[in-house]
């Protein structure tokens, strides 16, 4: 994937800050209502669980809730997209269509927890005709 950036290290650092008490959970569980709505309605399920909910379960000494409440939401940004810049992408087909029609744009994948509102960038990458092949 062209121009791919993985934000796992940054995420781990933030979760660690919460774990040691340097950051209150409220500071990282601040999903914007629009993001929460997108996550609820069109977010993709993931096999990962929410790090903050997991932490809360650990502290309360209760078994981790098996229901997976973490969702992935994809956004696209770029001048080539014009008015579509900043839009949430609903399906893989829609993303493929945008990539075929536009020269270059950045795709951001954000994870968002439906329970606590945790949200963090997962990865970003470039798409578009300029990056095809
Ligand atoms: Zn959570």
CSV table of N, CA and C and ligand atoms in Angstrom, one decimal:
chain,number,residue,atom,x,y,z
A,1,UNK,N,0.8,-1.2,0.0
A,1,UNK,CA,0.0,0.0,0.0
A,1,UNK,C,0.9,1.2,0.0
A,2,UNK,N,0.7,2.1,-1.0
A,2,UNK,CA,1.5,3.3,-1.1
A,2,UNK,C,1.3,4.3,0.1
A,3,UNK,N,2.4,4.9,0.5
A,3,UNK,CA,2.3,5.9,1.5
A,3,UNK,C,1.6,5.5,2.8
A,4,UNK,N,1.7,4.2,3.1
A,4,UNK,CA,1.0,3.7,4.3
A,4,UNK,C,1.7,4.1,5.6
A,5,UNK,N,0.9,4.6,6.5
A,5,UNK,CA,1.5,4.9,7.8
A,5,UNK,C,0.6,4.1,8.9
A,6,UNK,N,1.4,3.4,9.7
A,6,UNK,CA,0.7,2.6,10.8
A,6,UNK,C,0.8,3.4,12.1
A,7,UNK,N,-0.3,3.5,12.8
A,7,UNK,CA,-0.3,4.3,14.0
A,7,UNK,C,-0.4,3.5,15.2
A,8,UNK,N,0.0,2.2,15.1
A,8,UNK,CA,0.0,1.3,16.3
A,8,UNK,C,0.8,1.8,17.4
A,9,UNK,N,2.0,2.3,17.1
A,9,UNK,CA,3.0,2.7,18.2
A,9,UNK,C,2.4,3.9,18.9
A,10,UNK,N,1.8,4.8,18.2
A,10,UNK,CA,1.2,6.0,18.8
A,10,UNK,C,0.0,5.6,19.7
A,11,UNK,N,-0.7,4.6,19.2
A,11,UNK,CA,-1.9,4.1,19.9
A,11,UNK,C,-1.4,3.4,21.2
A,12,UNK,N,-0.4,2.6,21.1
A,12,UNK,CA,0.2,1.9,22.3
A,12,UNK,C,0.6,3.0,23.3
A,13,UNK,N,1.2,4.0,22.9
A,13,UNK,CA,1.7,5.1,23.8
A,13,UNK,C,0.6,5.7,24.5
A,14,UNK,N,-0.5,6.0,23.8
A,14,UNK,CA,-1.7,6.6,24.4
A,14,UNK,C,-2.3,5.7,25.5
A,15,UNK,N,-2.5,4.4,25.1
A,15,UNK,CA,-3.1,3.4,26.0
A,15,UNK,C,-2.2,3.3,27.3
A,16,UNK,N,-0.9,3.3,27.0
A,16,UNK,CA,0.0,3.3,28.2
A,16,UNK,C,-0.1,4.4,29.1
A,17,UNK,N,-0.3,5.6,28.6
A,17,UNK,CA,-0.5,6.8,29.4
A,17,UNK,C,-1.8,6.6,30.3
A,18,UNK,N,-2.8,6.0,29.7
A,18,UNK,CA,-4.0,5.8,30.5
A,18,UNK,C,-3.8,4.7,31.5
A,19,UNK,N,-3.1,3.7,31.1
A,19,UNK,CA,-2.8,2.6,32.1
A,19,UNK,C,-2.1,3.1,33.3
A,20,UNK,N,-1.1,4.0,33.1
A,20,UNK,CA,-0.3,4.4,34.3
A,20,UNK,C,-1.0,5.6,35.0
A,21,UNK,N,-2.1,6.0,34.5
A,21,UNK,CA,-2.9,7.1,35.1
A,21,UNK,C,-2.4,8.5,34.7
A,22,UNK,N,-1.6,8.6,33.7
A,22,UNK,CA,-1.1,9.9,33.3
A,22,UNK,C,-2.1,10.7,32.5
A,23,UNK,N,-3.0,9.9,31.9
A,23,UNK,CA,-4.1,10.5,31.1
A,23,UNK,C,-5.5,9.9,31.6
A,24,UNK,N,-6.5,10.7,31.9
A,24,UNK,CA,-7.8,10.2,32.3
A,24,UNK,C,-8.4,9.5,31.0
A,25,UNK,N,-9.2,8.4,31.2
A,25,UNK,CA,-9.8,7.8,30.1
A,25,UNK,C,-10.7,8.8,29.3
A,26,UNK,N,-11.3,9.8,30.0
A,26,UNK,CA,-12.1,10.8,29.4
A,26,UNK,C,-11.4,11.5,28.3
A,27,UNK,N,-10.1,11.7,28.5
A,27,UNK,CA,-9.3,12.4,27.5
A,27,UNK,C,-9.1,11.7,26.2
A,28,UNK,N,-9.3,10.3,26.2
A,28,UNK,CA,-9.1,9.6,25.0
A,28,UNK,C,-10.4,8.9,24.5
A,29,UNK,N,-11.4,9.0,25.3
A,29,UNK,CA,-12.8,8.5,25.0
A,29,UNK,C,-13.7,9.6,24.6
A,30,UNK,N,-13.2,10.4,23.6
A,30,UNK,CA,-13.9,11.6,23.2
A,30,UNK,C,-14.4,11.6,21.8
A,31,UNK,N,-14.9,10.4,21.3
A,31,UNK,CA,-15.3,10.4,20.0
A,31,UNK,C,-16.4,11.4,19.6
A,32,UNK,N,-16.2,12.1,18.5
A,32,UNK,CA,-17.1,13.1,18.1
A,32,UNK,C,-18.5,12.4,17.8
A,33,UNK,N,-19.6,13.0,18.1
A,33,UNK,CA,-20.9,12.4,17.8
A,33,UNK,C,-21.0,11.8,16.3
A,34,UNK,N,-20.5,12.6,15.4
A,34,UNK,CA,-20.5,12.1,14.0
A,34,UNK,C,-19.7,10.8,13.8
A,35,UNK,N,-18.6,10.7,14.4
A,35,UNK,CA,-17.8,9.5,14.3
A,35,UNK,C,-18.5,8.4,15.0
A,36,UNK,N,-19.1,8.6,16.1
A,36,UNK,CA,-19.9,7.5,16.8
A,36,UNK,C,-21.0,7.1,16.0
A,37,UNK,N,-21.7,8.0,15.3
A,37,UNK,CA,-22.8,7.7,14.5
A,37,UNK,C,-22.4,6.8,13.3
A,38,UNK,N,-21.3,7.2,12.7
A,38,UNK,CA,-20.7,6.5,11.5
A,38,UNK,C,-20.3,5.1,12.0
A,39,UNK,N,-19.6,5.0,13.2
A,39,UNK,CA,-19.2,3.7,13.7
A,39,UNK,C,-20.4,2.8,13.9
A,40,UNK,N,-21.4,3.4,14.5
A,40,UNK,CA,-22.6,2.5,14.8
A,40,UNK,C,-23.3,2.0,13.6
A,41,UNK,N,-23.4,2.9,12.6
A,41,UNK,CA,-24.2,2.6,11.4
A,41,UNK,C,-23.5,1.9,10.3
A,42,UNK,N,-22.2,2.2,10.1
A,42,UNK,CA,-21.5,1.6,8.9
A,42,UNK,C,-20.2,1.1,9.3
A,43,UNK,N,-19.8,1.2,10.6
A,43,UNK,CA,-18.4,0.8,11.0
A,43,UNK,C,-18.2,-0.7,10.7
A,44,UNK,N,-17.0,-1.0,10.3
A,44,UNK,CA,-16.7,-2.5,10.1
A,44,UNK,C,-16.3,-3.0,11.5
A,45,UNK,N,-16.7,-4.3,11.7
A,45,UNK,CA,-16.3,-5.0,12.9
A,45,UNK,C,-14.8,-5.3,12.8
A,46,UNK,N,-14.2,-5.5,13.9
A,46,UNK,CA,-12.8,-5.9,13.9
A,46,UNK,C,-12.6,-7.0,15.0
A,47,UNK,N,-11.5,-7.8,14.8
A,47,UNK,CA,-11.3,-8.8,15.8
A,47,UNK,C,-10.6,-8.3,17.0
A,48,UNK,N,-10.1,-7.0,16.9
A,48,UNK,CA,-9.5,-6.4,18.1
A,48,UNK,C,-10.6,-5.9,19.1
A,49,UNK,N,-10.2,-5.8,20.4
A,49,UNK,CA,-11.2,-5.3,21.3
A,49,UNK,C,-10.7,-3.9,21.7
A,50,UNK,N,-11.6,-3.1,22.4
A,50,UNK,CA,-11.2,-1.8,22.8
A,50,UNK,C,-10.2,-1.8,23.9
A,51,UNK,N,-9.1,-1.1,23.8
A,51,UNK,CA,-8.1,-1.2,24.8
A,51,UNK,C,-8.5,-0.5,26.1
A,52,UNK,N,-9.4,0.5,26.0
A,52,UNK,CA,-9.8,1.2,27.2
A,52,UNK,C,-10.9,0.4,28.0
A,53,UNK,N,-11.8,-0.2,27.3
A,53,UNK,CA,-12.8,-1.1,27.9
A,53,UNK,C,-12.1,-2.3,28.6
A,54,UNK,N,-11.1,-2.8,27.9
A,54,UNK,CA,-10.3,-4.0,28.4
A,54,UNK,C,-9.6,-3.6,29.7
A,55,UNK,N,-9.1,-2.4,29.7
A,55,UNK,CA,-8.4,-1.8,30.9
A,55,UNK,C,-9.4,-1.7,32.1
A,56,UNK,N,-10.6,-1.1,31.8
A,56,UNK,CA,-11.6,-0.9,32.8
A,56,UNK,C,-12.0,-2.3,33.4
A,57,UNK,N,-12.1,-3.3,32.5
A,57,UNK,CA,-12.5,-4.6,32.9
A,57,UNK,C,-11.5,-5.2,33.8
A,58,UNK,N,-10.2,-5.0,33.5
A,58,UNK,CA,-9.1,-5.5,34.3
A,58,UNK,C,-9.1,-4.9,35.7
A,59,UNK,N,-9.3,-3.6,35.7
A,59,UNK,CA,-9.3,-2.9,37.0
A,59,UNK,C,-10.5,-3.3,37.9
A,60,UNK,N,-11.6,-3.5,37.2
A,60,UNK,CA,-12.8,-3.9,38.0
A,60,UNK,C,-12.8,-5.4,38.3
A,61,UNK,N,-11.7,-6.1,37.8
A,61,UNK,CA,-11.6,-7.5,38.0
A,61,UNK,C,-12.8,-8.3,37.6
A,62,UNK,N,-13.3,-7.9,36.4
A,62,UNK,CA,-14.4,-8.6,35.8
A,62,UNK,C,-13.9,-9.2,34.5
A,63,UNK,N,-14.6,-10.3,34.1
A,63,UNK,CA,-14.1,-10.9,32.8
A,63,UNK,C,-14.4,-9.9,31.6
A,64,UNK,N,-13.5,-9.9,30.7
A,64,UNK,CA,-13.6,-9.0,29.5
A,64,UNK,C,-14.9,-9.3,28.8
A,65,UNK,N,-15.6,-8.3,28.5
A,65,UNK,CA,-16.9,-8.4,27.7
A,65,UNK,C,-16.5,-9.0,26.3
A,66,UNK,N,-17.1,-10.1,26.0
A,66,UNK,CA,-16.8,-10.7,24.7
A,66,UNK,C,-17.4,-10.0,23.5
A,67,UNK,N,-18.5,-9.3,23.8
A,67,UNK,CA,-19.1,-8.6,22.6
A,67,UNK,C,-18.1,-7.5,22.1
A,68,UNK,N,-17.9,-7.6,20.9
A,68,UNK,CA,-16.9,-6.6,20.3
A,68,UNK,C,-17.5,-5.3,19.9
A,69,UNK,N,-17.1,-4.3,20.6
A,69,UNK,CA,-17.7,-3.0,20.4
A,69,UNK,C,-16.9,-2.0,19.6
A,70,UNK,N,-15.7,-2.5,19.1
A,70,UNK,CA,-14.8,-1.7,18.3
A,70,UNK,C,-15.2,-1.7,16.9
A,71,UNK,N,-15.3,-0.5,16.2
A,71,UNK,CA,-15.6,-0.4,14.8
A,71,UNK,C,-14.6,0.4,14.1
A,72,UNK,N,-14.4,0.1,12.8
A,72,UNK,CA,-13.5,0.8,12.0
A,72,UNK,C,-14.2,1.7,11.0
A,73,UNK,N,-13.8,3.0,11.0
A,73,UNK,CA,-14.5,3.9,10.1
A,73,UNK,C,-13.4,4.5,9.2
A,74,UNK,N,-13.7,4.6,7.9
A,74,UNK,CA,-12.8,5.0,6.9
A,74,UNK,C,-13.2,6.4,6.4
A,75,UNK,N,-12.2,7.3,6.4
A,75,UNK,CA,-12.4,8.7,5.9
A,75,UNK,C,-11.5,8.9,4.7
A,76,UNK,N,-11.9,9.8,3.8
A,76,UNK,CA,-11.0,10.2,2.7
A,76,UNK,C,-10.8,11.7,2.7
A,77,UNK,N,-9.5,12.1,2.4
A,77,UNK,CA,-9.2,13.5,2.4
A,77,UNK,C,-8.3,13.8,1.2
A,78,UNK,N,-8.5,14.9,0.5
A,78,UNK,CA,-7.6,15.3,-0.5
A,78,UNK,C,-8.2,16.3,-1.4
A,79,UNK,N,-7.4,17.2,-2.0
A,79,UNK,CA,-7.9,18.3,-2.9
A,79,UNK,C,-8.6,17.7,-4.1
A,80,UNK,N,-8.0,16.6,-4.6
A,80,UNK,CA,-8.6,16.0,-5.8
A,80,UNK,C,-10.1,15.5,-5.6
A,81,UNK,N,-10.4,15.3,-4.4
A,81,UNK,CA,-11.8,14.8,-4.1
A,81,UNK,C,-12.8,15.9,-4.0
A,82,UNK,N,-12.3,17.2,-4.0
A,82,UNK,CA,-13.1,18.4,-3.9
A,82,UNK,C,-14.2,18.2,-2.8
A,83,UNK,N,-15.4,18.3,-3.1
A,83,UNK,CA,-16.4,18.3,-2.0
A,83,UNK,C,-16.5,17.0,-1.3
A,84,UNK,N,-16.0,15.9,-1.8
A,84,UNK,CA,-16.0,14.6,-1.1
A,84,UNK,C,-14.9,14.5,-0.1
A,85,UNK,N,-14.0,15.5,0.0
A,85,UNK,CA,-12.9,15.4,0.9
A,85,UNK,C,-13.5,15.5,2.4
A,86,UNK,N,-13.0,14.6,3.2
A,86,UNK,CA,-13.5,14.6,4.6
A,86,UNK,C,-14.7,13.7,4.8
A,87,UNK,N,-15.1,13.0,3.7
A,87,UNK,CA,-16.3,12.1,3.8
A,87,UNK,C,-15.9,10.8,4.4
A,88,UNK,N,-17.0,10.2,5.0
A,88,UNK,CA,-16.9,8.8,5.5
A,88,UNK,C,-17.2,7.9,4.3
A,89,UNK,N,-16.4,6.9,4.1
A,89,UNK,CA,-16.6,5.9,3.0
A,89,UNK,C,-17.4,4.8,3.6
A,90,UNK,N,-18.5,4.4,2.9
A,90,UNK,CA,-19.4,3.4,3.4
A,90,UNK,C,-19.0,2.0,3.1
A,91,UNK,N,-18.5,1.8,1.9
A,91,UNK,CA,-18.2,0.4,1.5
A,91,UNK,C,-16.9,0.3,0.8
A,92,UNK,N,-16.4,-0.9,0.7
A,92,UNK,CA,-15.1,-1.1,-0.1
A,92,UNK,C,-15.3,-0.7,-1.6
A,93,UNK,N,-16.5,-1.0,-2.1
A,93,UNK,CA,-16.8,-0.7,-3.5
A,93,UNK,C,-16.7,0.8,-3.7
A,94,UNK,N,-17.3,1.6,-2.7
A,94,UNK,CA,-17.2,3.1,-2.8
A,94,UNK,C,-15.8,3.5,-2.9
A,95,UNK,N,-15.0,2.9,-2.0
A,95,UNK,CA,-13.5,3.3,-2.0
A,95,UNK,C,-12.8,3.0,-3.3
A,96,UNK,N,-13.1,1.8,-3.8
A,96,UNK,CA,-12.6,1.5,-5.1
A,96,UNK,C,-13.0,2.4,-6.2
A,97,UNK,N,-14.2,2.8,-6.2
A,97,UNK,CA,-14.8,3.8,-7.1
A,97,UNK,C,-14.1,5.1,-7.1
A,98,UNK,N,-13.8,5.6,-5.8
A,98,UNK,CA,-13.1,6.9,-5.6
A,98,UNK,C,-11.7,6.8,-6.2
A,99,UNK,N,-11.1,5.6,-5.9
A,99,UNK,CA,-9.7,5.4,-6.3
A,99,UNK,C,-9.6,5.4,-7.8
A,100,UNK,N,-10.6,4.9,-8.5
A,100,UNK,CA,-10.6,4.9,-10.0
A,100,UNK,C,-10.9,6.2,-10.6
A,101,UNK,N,-11.6,7.0,-9.9
A,101,UNK,CA,-12.1,8.3,-10.5
A,101,UNK,C,-11.2,9.5,-10.1
A,102,UNK,N,-10.4,9.4,-9.1
A,102,UNK,CA,-9.5,10.5,-8.6
A,102,UNK,C,-8.1,10.2,-8.7
A,103,UNK,N,-7.3,11.2,-8.8
A,103,UNK,CA,-5.8,11.0,-9.1
A,103,UNK,C,-5.1,10.6,-7.8
A,104,UNK,N,-5.4,11.3,-6.7
A,104,UNK,CA,-4.7,11.0,-5.4
A,104,UNK,C,-5.5,11.5,-4.2
A,105,UNK,N,-5.6,10.7,-3.2
A,105,UNK,CA,-6.2,11.2,-2.0
A,105,UNK,C,-5.7,10.3,-0.8
A,106,UNK,N,-5.9,10.8,0.4
A,106,UNK,CA,-5.4,10.0,1.6
A,106,UNK,C,-6.6,9.3,2.2
A,107,UNK,N,-6.5,8.1,2.6
A,107,UNK,CA,-7.5,7.3,3.2
A,107,UNK,C,-7.1,7.1,4.7
A,108,UNK,N,-7.9,7.5,5.6
A,108,UNK,CA,-7.7,7.3,7.0
A,108,UNK,C,-8.6,6.3,7.6
A,109,UNK,N,-8.1,5.4,8.4
A,109,UNK,CA,-8.9,4.4,9.1
A,109,UNK,C,-8.9,4.7,10.6
A,110,UNK,N,-10.0,4.9,11.2
A,110,UNK,CA,-10.1,5.3,12.6
A,110,UNK,C,-10.8,4.2,13.3
A,111,UNK,N,-10.4,3.8,14.5
A,111,UNK,CA,-11.1,2.8,15.3
A,111,UNK,C,-11.9,3.6,16.3
A,112,UNK,N,-13.1,3.1,16.6
A,112,UNK,CA,-14.0,3.8,17.5
A,112,UNK,C,-14.8,2.8,18.3
A,113,UNK,N,-14.8,3.0,19.7
A,113,UNK,CA,-15.5,2.1,20.5
A,113,UNK,C,-17.0,2.6,20.8
A,114,UNK,N,-17.9,1.8,20.5
A,114,UNK,CA,-19.3,2.2,20.7
A,114,UNK,C,-19.7,2.3,22.2
A,115,UNK,N,-18.9,1.7,23.1
A,115,UNK,CA,-19.3,1.7,24.5
A,115,UNK,C,-18.7,2.9,25.2
A,116,UNK,N,-17.4,3.1,25.1
A,116,UNK,CA,-16.7,4.2,25.9
A,116,UNK,C,-16.3,5.4,25.0
A,117,UNK,N,-16.4,5.3,23.7
A,117,UNK,CA,-16.0,6.4,22.9
A,117,UNK,C,-14.5,6.6,22.6
A,118,UNK,N,-13.7,5.6,23.0
A,118,UNK,CA,-12.3,5.5,22.6
A,118,UNK,C,-12.2,5.7,21.0
A,119,UNK,N,-11.3,6.5,20.6
A,119,UNK,CA,-11.1,6.6,19.1
A,119,UNK,C,-9.6,6.9,18.9
A,120,UNK,N,-9.1,6.3,17.8
A,120,UNK,CA,-7.7,6.5,17.5
A,120,UNK,C,-7.5,6.1,16.0
A,121,UNK,N,-6.5,6.8,15.4
A,121,UNK,CA,-6.2,6.5,14.0
A,121,UNK,C,-5.5,5.2,14.0
A,122,UNK,N,-5.9,4.3,13.1
A,122,UNK,CA,-5.2,3.0,12.9
A,122,UNK,C,-4.2,3.1,11.8
A,123,UNK,N,-4.6,3.6,10.7
A,123,UNK,CA,-3.6,3.7,9.6
A,123,UNK,C,-4.1,4.7,8.6
A,124,UNK,N,-3.1,5.1,7.7
A,124,UNK,CA,-3.5,6.0,6.6
A,124,UNK,C,-2.7,5.5,5.4
A,125,UNK,N,-3.3,5.7,4.2
A,125,UNK,CA,-2.6,5.3,3.0
A,125,UNK,C,-3.1,6.1,1.8
A,126,UNK,N,-2.3,6.1,0.8
A,126,UNK,CA,-2.7,6.9,-0.4
A,126,UNK,C,-3.4,6.0,-1.4
A,127,UNK,N,-4.5,6.6,-2.0
A,127,UNK,CA,-5.2,5.8,-3.1
A,127,UNK,C,-5.4,6.8,-4.2
A,128,UNK,N,-5.8,6.2,-5.4
A,128,UNK,CA,-6.0,7.1,-6.6
A,128,UNK,C,-5.3,6.5,-7.8
A,129,UNK,N,-5.6,7.1,-8.9
A,129,UNK,CA,-4.9,6.6,-10.1
A,129,UNK,C,-3.4,6.8,-10.1
A,130,UNK,N,-3.0,7.8,-9.5
A,130,UNK,CA,-1.5,8.1,-9.4
A,130,UNK,C,-0.8,7.0,-8.7
A,131,UNK,N,-1.5,6.2,-7.8
A,131,UNK,CA,-0.8,5.2,-7.0
A,131,UNK,C,-1.2,3.8,-7.4
A,132,UNK,N,-2.0,3.7,-8.5
A,132,UNK,CA,-2.4,2.3,-9.0
A,132,UNK,C,-1.3,1.5,-9.5
A,133,UNK,N,-1.4,0.2,-9.4
A,133,UNK,CA,-0.5,-0.7,-10.1
A,133,UNK,C,0.8,-0.9,-9.3
B,1,LIG,ZN1,-14.3,1.0,24.8
